[in-house]
Amino acid sequence: MRPSCRHALRAVASVALLTLACGPPEHRASWEGGATRAQTIDLVRLHQLRDAIDSAWERRQVDRLGRALADDVVFVPPRGPVLTGRAAVLDWFERTSAGHERFDTYVSESIHPSDDWAVEVWSIDRLVRREGRSHRVRLKGMHVYRRADDGGWLLARRIWNVSPGHTTAVPVGGRAGVPEPRESGAKMG
């Protein structure tokens, strides 16, 4: 990882942790075991937004993905430059998602709202098919959400990495111990 990406990741992670740790007690309740009514509503809205983003991503629905992003969104992908702004992210998304099928199993490890910010830690087990070959990869990352003017939520930051050692080229058909994906997964390309 380039030094600038490492610094950006550390800065966002530090802000996220401070936001959670220093927020008012009524907002810390969601990660200390109890939740207020407002936090429960926020958690439901955040899960709905996350599901909408995941669905738009899987189906390559650029317009739908764009509606879920803040104007000043920042993506820090594992390979490539830091992307700043909705237009840059959507352009990158269109370029990198073309020409392959993708089947994801998304796991949200945790979502923690605090005032007008929320942090989610997630992982994805992904099977990608391209040019008659398949490979698996695990992604791990963090989303930072910001409350929108209408009270809803928008994705403000997405930082992730690809776990080394999880990428294995295998022929299509699930050979080498890699099962075929669920056919209910969305197809890319």
Coordinates of N, CA and C in Angstrom, one line a residue:
M1 N 0.8 -1.2 0.0 CA 0.0 0.0 0.0 C 0.9 1.2 0.0
R2 N 0.6 2.2 -0.8 CA 1.3 3.5 -0.9 C 1.2 4.2 0.4
P3 N 2.2 5.0 0.8 CA 2.2 5.8 2.0 C 1.0 6.7 2.1
S4 N 0.6 7.4 1.0 CA -0.5 8.3 1.1 C -1.8 7.5 1.4
C5 N -2.0 6.3 0.9 CA -3.2 5.5 1.2 C -3.2 5.1 2.7
R6 N -2.0 4.7 3.1 CA -1.9 4.3 4.5 C -2.2 5.4 5.5
H7 N -1.7 6.6 5.1 CA -2.0 7.8 6.0 C -3.5 8.1 5.9
A8 N -4.1 8.1 4.7 CA -5.6 8.3 4.6 C -6.4 7.3 5.4
L9 N -6.0 6.1 5.3 CA -6.7 5.0 6.1 C -6.6 5.3 7.6
R10 N -5.4 5.6 8.1 CA -5.2 5.8 9.5 C -6.0 7.0 9.9
A11 N -6.0 8.1 9.1 CA -6.7 9.3 9.5 C -8.2 9.0 9.7
V12 N -8.8 8.3 8.7 CA -10.2 8.0 8.7 C -10.5 7.1 9.9
A13 N -9.7 6.1 10.1 CA -9.9 5.2 11.2 C -9.9 5.9 12.5
S14 N -8.9 6.8 12.7 CA -8.8 7.5 13.9 C -10.0 8.4 14.2
V15 N -10.5 9.1 13.1 CA -11.6 10.0 13.3 C -12.9 9.1 13.6
A16 N -13.0 8.0 13.0 CA -14.1 7.1 13.2 C -14.1 6.6 14.7
L17 N -13.0 6.2 15.2 CA -12.9 5.7 16.5 C -13.1 6.8 17.5
L18 N -12.6 8.0 17.3 CA -12.8 9.1 18.2 C -14.3 9.5 18.2
T19 N -14.9 9.5 17.0 CA -16.4 9.8 16.9 C -17.2 8.8 17.8
L20 N -16.9 7.6 17.7 CA -17.6 6.6 18.4 C -17.3 6.7 19.9
A21 N -16.1 6.9 20.3 CA -15.7 6.9 21.7 C -16.1 8.1 22.4
C22 N -16.1 9.3 21.7 CA -16.4 10.6 22.3 C -17.8 11.1 22.1
G23 N -18.6 10.3 21.4 CA -20.0 10.7 21.2 C -20.7 10.8 22.5
P24 N -21.9 11.4 22.5 CA -22.7 11.5 23.7 C -23.2 10.1 24.2
P25 N -23.4 9.9 25.5 CA -23.8 8.6 26.0 C -25.0 8.0 25.3
E26 N -26.0 8.7 24.9 CA -27.1 8.1 24.2 C -26.8 7.5 22.9
H27 N -25.7 8.0 22.2 CA -25.3 7.4 21.0 C -24.3 6.3 21.2
R28 N -23.6 6.2 22.3 CA -22.7 5.1 22.5 C -23.5 3.8 22.9
A29 N -24.7 4.0 23.3 CA -25.5 2.8 23.7 C -25.6 1.7 22.7
S30 N -25.6 2.1 21.4 CA -25.7 1.1 20.3 C -24.5 0.1 20.3
W31 N -23.4 0.6 20.7 CA -22.3 -0.3 20.7 C -21.9 -0.8 22.1
E32 N -22.6 -0.4 23.0 CA -22.4 -0.9 24.4 C -23.5 -1.8 24.8
G33 N -24.4 -2.2 23.9 CA -25.4 -3.3 24.2 C -26.8 -2.8 24.2
G34 N -27.1 -1.6 24.3 CA -28.5 -1.1 24.2 C -28.6 -0.1 23.1
A35 N -29.9 0.2 22.7 CA -30.0 1.2 21.6 C -31.3 2.0 21.9
T36 N -31.2 3.3 21.6 CA -32.4 4.1 21.7 C -33.2 3.9 20.5
R37 N -34.5 4.5 20.5 CA -35.4 4.4 19.4 C -34.7 5.0 18.2
A38 N -34.2 6.2 18.4 CA -33.5 6.9 17.2 C -32.4 6.1 16.6
Q39 N -31.6 5.5 17.5 CA -30.5 4.6 17.0 C -31.0 3.4 16.3
T40 N -32.1 2.8 16.7 CA -32.7 1.7 16.0 C -33.1 2.1 14.7
I41 N -33.8 3.2 14.6 CA -34.2 3.8 13.2 C -33.0 4.0 12.4
D42 N -31.9 4.6 12.9 CA -30.7 4.9 12.2 C -30.1 3.5 11.7
L43 N -30.0 2.5 12.5 CA -29.5 1.3 12.1 C -30.3 0.6 11.0
V44 N -31.6 0.7 11.1 CA -32.4 0.2 10.0 C -32.1 0.9 8.7
R45 N -32.1 2.2 8.8 CA -31.8 3.0 7.6 C -30.4 2.8 7.0
L46 N -29.4 2.6 7.9 CA -28.1 2.3 7.4 C -28.0 0.9 6.8
H47 N -28.7 -0.1 7.3 CA -28.7 -1.4 6.7 C -29.4 -1.3 5.4
Q48 N -30.5 -0.6 5.3 CA -31.2 -0.4 4.0 C -30.3 0.2 2.9
L49 N -29.6 1.3 3.4 CA -28.7 1.9 2.4 C -27.5 1.0 2.0
R50 N -27.0 0.3 3.0 CA -25.9 -0.7 2.6 C -26.4 -1.7 1.7
D51 N -27.6 -2.2 1.9 CA -28.2 -3.2 1.0 C -28.4 -2.6 -0.4
A52 N -28.9 -1.4 -0.5 CA -29.1 -0.7 -1.8 C -27.8 -0.5 -2.5
I53 N -26.7 -0.2 -1.8 CA -25.4 0.0 -2.4 C -24.9 -1.3 -2.9
D54 N -25.0 -2.4 -2.1 CA -24.5 -3.7 -2.5 C -25.3 -4.2 -3.8
S55 N -26.6 -4.0 -3.7 CA -27.4 -4.4 -4.9 C -27.1 -3.6 -6.1
A56 N -26.9 -2.3 -6.0 CA -26.6 -1.5 -7.2 C -25.2 -1.9 -7.7
W57 N -24.3 -2.2 -6.8 CA -22.9 -2.6 -7.2 C -23.0 -3.9 -7.9
E58 N -23.7 -4.9 -7.4 CA -23.8 -6.2 -8.1 C -24.4 -6.1 -9.4
R59 N -25.4 -5.2 -9.6 CA -26.1 -5.2 -10.8 C -25.6 -4.1 -11.8
R60 N -24.5 -3.4 -11.4 CA -23.9 -2.3 -12.2 C -24.9 -1.2 -12.5
Q61 N -25.7 -0.8 -11.5 CA -26.7 0.2 -11.6 C -26.1 1.5 -11.2
V62 N -25.4 2.2 -12.1 CA -24.6 3.4 -11.8 C -25.5 4.5 -11.2
D63 N -26.6 4.7 -11.8 CA -27.5 5.8 -11.3 C -27.9 5.5 -9.8
R64 N -28.3 4.3 -9.6 CA -28.7 3.9 -8.2 C -27.6 4.1 -7.2
L65 N -26.4 3.6 -7.6 CA -25.2 3.8 -6.8 C -24.9 5.2 -6.5
G66 N -25.0 6.0 -7.6 CA -24.7 7.5 -7.4 C -25.6 8.2 -6.4
R67 N -26.9 7.7 -6.3 CA -27.8 8.3 -5.4 C -27.5 8.0 -3.9
A68 N -26.7 7.0 -3.7 CA -26.3 6.6 -2.4 C -25.0 7.2 -1.9
L69 N -24.3 7.9 -2.8 CA -23.0 8.5 -2.5 C -23.1 10.0 -2.2
A70 N -22.3 10.4 -1.2 CA -22.2 11.9 -0.9 C -21.5 12.5 -2.1
D71 N -21.8 13.8 -2.3 CA -21.1 14.5 -3.4 C -19.6 14.5 -3.3
D72 N -19.1 14.5 -2.1 CA -17.6 14.6 -1.8 C -17.1 13.2 -1.4
V73 N -17.8 12.1 -1.8 CA -17.4 10.8 -1.4 C -15.9 10.5 -1.7
V74 N -15.2 9.7 -0.9 CA -13.8 9.3 -1.2 C -13.8 7.8 -1.1
F75 N -13.2 7.2 -2.2 CA -12.9 5.8 -2.2 C -11.4 5.6 -2.2
V76 N -11.0 4.6 -1.3 CA -9.5 4.3 -1.3 C -9.4 2.8 -1.6
P77 N -9.4 2.5 -2.9 CA -9.3 1.1 -3.4 C -7.9 0.6 -3.1
P78 N -7.7 -0.8 -3.0 CA -6.4 -1.4 -2.7 C -5.4 -1.2 -3.8
R79 N -5.8 -1.0 -5.1 CA -4.9 -0.8 -6.2 C -5.4 0.4 -6.9
G80 N -4.6 1.4 -7.1 CA -5.0 2.6 -7.8 C -5.1 3.8 -6.9
P81 N -5.4 4.9 -7.5 CA -5.4 6.2 -6.8 C -6.6 6.3 -5.9
V82 N -6.5 7.2 -5.0 CA -7.6 7.6 -4.1 C -8.6 8.4 -5.1
L83 N -9.9 8.0 -5.0 CA -10.9 8.6 -5.8 C -11.7 9.6 -5.0
T84 N -11.9 10.8 -5.4 CA -12.6 11.9 -4.7 C -13.7 12.4 -5.6
G85 N -14.9 12.4 -5.0 CA -16.1 12.9 -5.7 C -16.9 11.9 -6.4
R86 N -18.2 12.1 -6.4 CA -19.2 11.1 -7.0 C -18.8 10.8 -8.4
A87 N -18.5 11.8 -9.2 CA -18.3 11.5 -10.7 C -17.0 10.6 -10.8
A88 N -16.0 10.9 -10.1 CA -14.8 10.1 -10.2 C -15.0 8.6 -9.7
V89 N -15.8 8.5 -8.7 CA -16.1 7.1 -8.2 C -16.9 6.4 -9.2
L90 N -18.0 7.0 -9.8 CA -18.8 6.3 -10.7 C -18.1 6.0 -12.0
D91 N -17.2 6.9 -12.5 CA -16.4 6.6 -13.6 C -15.5 5.4 -13.4
W92 N -14.8 5.3 -12.2 CA -14.0 4.2 -11.9 C -14.8 2.9 -11.8
F93 N -16.0 3.0 -11.2 CA -16.9 1.9 -11.1 C -17.3 1.3 -12.4
E94 N -17.6 2.1 -13.4 CA -18.0 1.7 -14.7 C -16.8 1.0 -15.4
R95 N -15.6 1.6 -15.3 CA -14.4 1.0 -15.9 C -14.0 -0.3 -15.3
T96 N -14.1 -0.5 -14.0 CA -13.5 -1.7 -13.3 C -14.5 -2.8 -13.2
S97 N -15.8 -2.5 -13.4 CA -16.8 -3.6 -13.3 C -17.2 -4.2 -14.6
A98 N -16.7 -3.7 -15.7 CA -17.0 -4.3 -17.0 C -16.3 -5.6 -17.3
G99 N -16.9 -6.4 -18.1 CA -16.3 -7.6 -18.6 C -16.1 -8.8 -17.7
H100 N -16.9 -8.9 -16.7 CA -16.8 -10.0 -15.8 C -18.1 -10.2 -15.0
E101 N -18.3 -11.5 -14.5 CA -19.4 -11.8 -13.6 C -18.8 -11.8 -12.2
R102 N -19.7 -11.4 -11.3 CA -19.2 -11.4 -9.9 C -20.3 -11.9 -9.0
F103 N -19.9 -12.7 -8.0 CA -20.9 -13.3 -7.1 C -20.3 -13.0 -5.7
D104 N -21.0 -12.2 -4.9 CA -20.5 -11.8 -3.6 C -21.3 -12.3 -2.4
T105 N -20.6 -12.6 -1.3 CA -21.2 -12.9 -0.1 C -20.7 -11.8 0.9
Y106 N -21.7 -10.9 1.2 CA -21.3 -9.6 2.0 C -21.7 -9.9 3.4
V107 N -20.7 -9.6 4.3 CA -20.9 -9.7 5.7 C -20.6 -8.3 6.4
S108 N -21.6 -7.8 7.1 CA -21.4 -6.6 7.8 C -21.0 -7.0 9.2
E109 N -19.8 -6.7 9.6 CA -19.3 -7.1 10.9 C -20.0 -6.2 12.0
S110 N -20.1 -4.9 11.7 CA -20.7 -4.0 12.7 C -21.0 -2.7 12.0
I111 N -22.1 -2.0 12.5 CA -22.4 -0.7 12.1 C -22.6 0.1 13.4
H112 N -21.9 1.2 13.5 CA -22.0 2.1 14.7 C -22.4 3.5 14.4
P113 N -23.6 3.9 14.5 CA -24.0 5.3 14.3 C -23.6 6.2 15.5
S114 N -23.2 7.4 15.3 CA -23.0 8.4 16.3 C -23.3 9.7 15.8
D115 N -24.3 10.4 16.2 CA -24.8 11.7 15.7 C -25.0 11.6 14.2
D116 N -24.2 12.4 13.5 CA -24.4 12.5 12.0 C -23.4 11.6 11.2
W117 N -22.7 10.7 11.9 CA -21.8 9.8 11.3 C -22.0 8.4 11.7
A118 N -21.6 7.5 10.9 CA -21.7 6.0 11.2 C -20.5 5.3 10.6
V119 N -20.1 4.3 11.2 CA -18.9 3.5 10.7 C -19.4 2.1 10.6
E120 N -19.0 1.4 9.5 CA -19.3 0.0 9.3 C -18.0 -0.7 8.9
V121 N -17.8 -1.8 9.6 CA -16.7 -2.7 9.2 C -17.3 -3.9 8.5
W122 N -16.8 -4.3 7.4 CA -17.4 -5.3 6.5 C -16.4 -6.2 5.9
S123 N -16.8 -7.3 5.3 CA -16.0 -8.2 4.5 C -16.9 -8.8 3.4
I124 N -16.2 -9.1 2.3 CA -16.8 -9.7 1.2 C -16.0 -10.9 0.7
D125 N -16.7 -12.1 0.5 CA -16.1 -13.2 -0.2 C -16.6 -13.1 -1.6
R126 N -15.7 -13.0 -2.5 CA -16.1 -12.8 -3.9 C -15.6 -13.8 -4.9
L127 N -16.4 -14.3 -5.8 CA -16.0 -15.1 -6.9 C -16.2 -14.3 -8.1
V128 N -15.1 -14.2 -8.9 CA -15.1 -13.4 -10.1 C -14.8 -14.4 -11.3
R129 N -15.6 -14.2 -12.3 CA -15.4 -15.0 -13.6 C -15.1 -14.0 -14.7
R130 N -14.0 -14.3 -15.4 CA -13.5 -13.5 -16.5 C -12.8 -14.4 -17.5
E131 N -13.2 -14.3 -18.7 CA -12.6 -15.0 -19.8 C -12.4 -16.5 -19.5
G132 N -13.5 -17.1 -19.0 CA -13.5 -18.5 -18.8 C -12.7 -19.0 -17.6
R133 N -12.3 -18.1 -16.8 CA -11.6 -18.5 -15.6 C -12.3 -17.9 -14.4
S134 N -12.1 -18.5 -13.2 CA -12.7 -18.0 -12.0 C -11.6 -17.8 -11.0
H135 N -11.8 -16.9 -10.1 CA -10.9 -16.8 -8.9 C -11.7 -16.2 -7.8
R136 N -11.3 -16.6 -6.6 CA -11.9 -16.1 -5.3 C -11.0 -15.1 -4.7
V137 N -11.6 -14.1 -4.0 CA -10.8 -13.1 -3.3 C -11.7 -12.7 -2.1
R138 N -11.0 -12.3 -1.0 CA -11.7 -11.7 0.2 C -11.3 -10.3 0.3
L139 N -12.3 -9.5 0.4 CA -12.1 -8.0 0.6 C -12.5 -7.7 2.1
K140 N -11.8 -6.8 2.7 CA -12.2 -6.3 4.0 C -12.1 -4.8 4.0
G141 N -13.0 -4.2 4.7 CA -13.0 -2.7 4.6 C -13.9 -2.0 5.6
M142 N -14.0 -0.7 5.4 CA -14.7 0.1 6.3 C -15.5 1.2 5.5
H143 N -16.7 1.3 5.8 CA -17.6 2.4 5.3 C -17.7 3.5 6.3
V144 N -17.7 4.7 5.9 CA -18.1 5.8 6.8 C -19.3 6.5 6.1
Y145 N -20.4 6.5 6.9 CA -21.6 7.2 6.4 C -21.8 8.5 7.0
R146 N -22.5 9.4 6.3 CA -22.8 10.7 6.8 C -24.3 11.0 6.7
R147 N -24.8 11.6 7.7 CA -26.3 11.9 7.6 C -26.5 13.0 6.5
A148 N -27.5 12.7 5.7 CA -27.9 13.7 4.6 C -28.8 14.8 5.2
D149 N -29.0 15.8 4.5 CA -29.9 16.9 4.9 C -31.3 16.5 5.2
D150 N -31.7 15.4 4.5 CA -33.1 14.9 4.6 C -33.2 14.0 5.8
G151 N -32.2 13.7 6.6 CA -32.2 12.8 7.7 C -31.8 11.4 7.4
G152 N -31.7 11.1 6.1 CA -31.2 9.8 5.7 C -29.7 9.7 5.8
W153 N -29.1 8.7 5.1 CA -27.7 8.5 5.1 C -27.1 8.4 3.7
L154 N -25.8 8.8 3.6 CA -25.1 8.7 2.4 C -23.7 8.1 2.7
L155 N -23.2 7.3 1.7 CA -21.8 6.8 1.9 C -20.8 7.9 1.6
A156 N -20.0 8.2 2.6 CA -19.0 9.3 2.5 C -17.6 8.8 2.2
R157 N -17.3 7.6 2.7 CA -15.9 7.0 2.6 C -16.0 5.5 2.4
R158 N -15.2 4.9 1.6 CA -15.1 3.5 1.4 C -13.6 3.2 1.3
I159 N -13.1 2.4 2.3 CA -11.7 2.0 2.3 C -11.7 0.5 2.4
W160 N -10.9 -0.1 1.5 CA -10.9 -1.6 1.6 C -9.5 -2.1 1.1
N161 N -9.3 -3.4 1.4 CA -8.1 -4.1 0.9 C -8.5 -5.5 0.4
V162 N -7.6 -6.1 -0.3 CA -7.8 -7.5 -0.8 C -6.8 -8.3 0.0
S163 N -7.3 -9.3 0.6 CA -6.5 -10.2 1.5 C -5.6 -11.0 0.6
P164 N -4.3 -10.9 0.8 CA -3.3 -11.8 0.0 C -3.5 -13.2 0.4
G165 N -3.3 -14.1 -0.6 CA -3.4 -15.5 -0.3 C -4.8 -16.1 -0.5
H166 N -5.7 -15.2 -0.7 CA -7.1 -15.7 -1.0 C -7.4 -15.7 -2.5
T167 N -6.6 -15.2 -3.3 CA -6.8 -15.2 -4.7 C -6.2 -16.4 -5.3
T168 N -7.1 -17.2 -6.0 CA -6.6 -18.5 -6.6 C -7.3 -18.7 -7.9
A169 N -6.5 -18.7 -9.0 CA -7.1 -19.0 -10.3 C -7.5 -20.4 -10.4
V170 N -8.8 -20.7 -10.8 CA -9.3 -22.0 -11.0 C -10.1 -22.0 -12.2
P171 N -10.2 -23.1 -12.9 CA -11.1 -23.1 -14.1 C -12.6 -23.0 -13.7
V172 N -13.4 -22.5 -14.5 CA -14.8 -22.4 -14.3 C -15.3 -23.9 -14.1
G173 N -16.3 -24.1 -13.2 CA -16.8 -25.4 -13.0 C -16.5 -25.9 -11.6
G174 N -15.8 -25.0 -10.8 CA -15.6 -25.3 -9.4 C -14.5 -26.3 -9.1
R175 N -13.6 -26.6 -10.0 CA -12.5 -27.5 -9.8 C -11.6 -27.0 -8.7
A176 N -10.7 -27.7 -8.3 CA -9.7 -27.4 -7.2 C -10.4 -27.0 -5.9
G177 N -11.6 -27.6 -5.7 CA -12.2 -27.4 -4.4 C -13.0 -26.1 -4.3
V178 N -13.2 -25.4 -5.4 CA -13.9 -24.2 -5.3 C -15.3 -24.4 -5.9
P179 N -16.3 -24.4 -5.1 CA -17.7 -24.7 -5.6 C -18.2 -23.5 -6.5
E180 N -19.1 -23.9 -7.3 CA -19.8 -22.9 -8.2 C -20.5 -21.9 -7.3
P181 N -20.7 -20.7 -7.7 CA -21.5 -19.7 -6.9 C -22.9 -20.0 -6.9
R182 N -23.6 -19.4 -6.0 CA -25.1 -19.5 -6.0 C -25.6 -18.8 -7.2
E183 N -26.4 -19.4 -8.0 CA -27.0 -18.8 -9.2 C -27.9 -17.6 -8.9
S184 N -28.2 -17.4 -7.6 CA -29.1 -16.3 -7.2 C -28.2 -15.0 -7.2
G185 N -26.9 -15.1 -7.2 CA -26.0 -13.9 -7.2 C -26.2 -13.1 -8.4
A186 N -25.9 -11.8 -8.3 CA -26.0 -10.9 -9.5 C -24.9 -11.2 -10.4
K187 N -25.1 -11.0 -11.7 CA -24.0 -11.2 -12.7 C -23.6 -9.9 -13.2
M188 N -22.3 -9.8 -13.4 CA -21.7 -8.6 -14.0 C -21.4 -8.8 -15.4
G189 N -21.4 -7.8 -16.2 CA -20.9 -8.0 -17.6 C -21.9 -8.3 -18.5

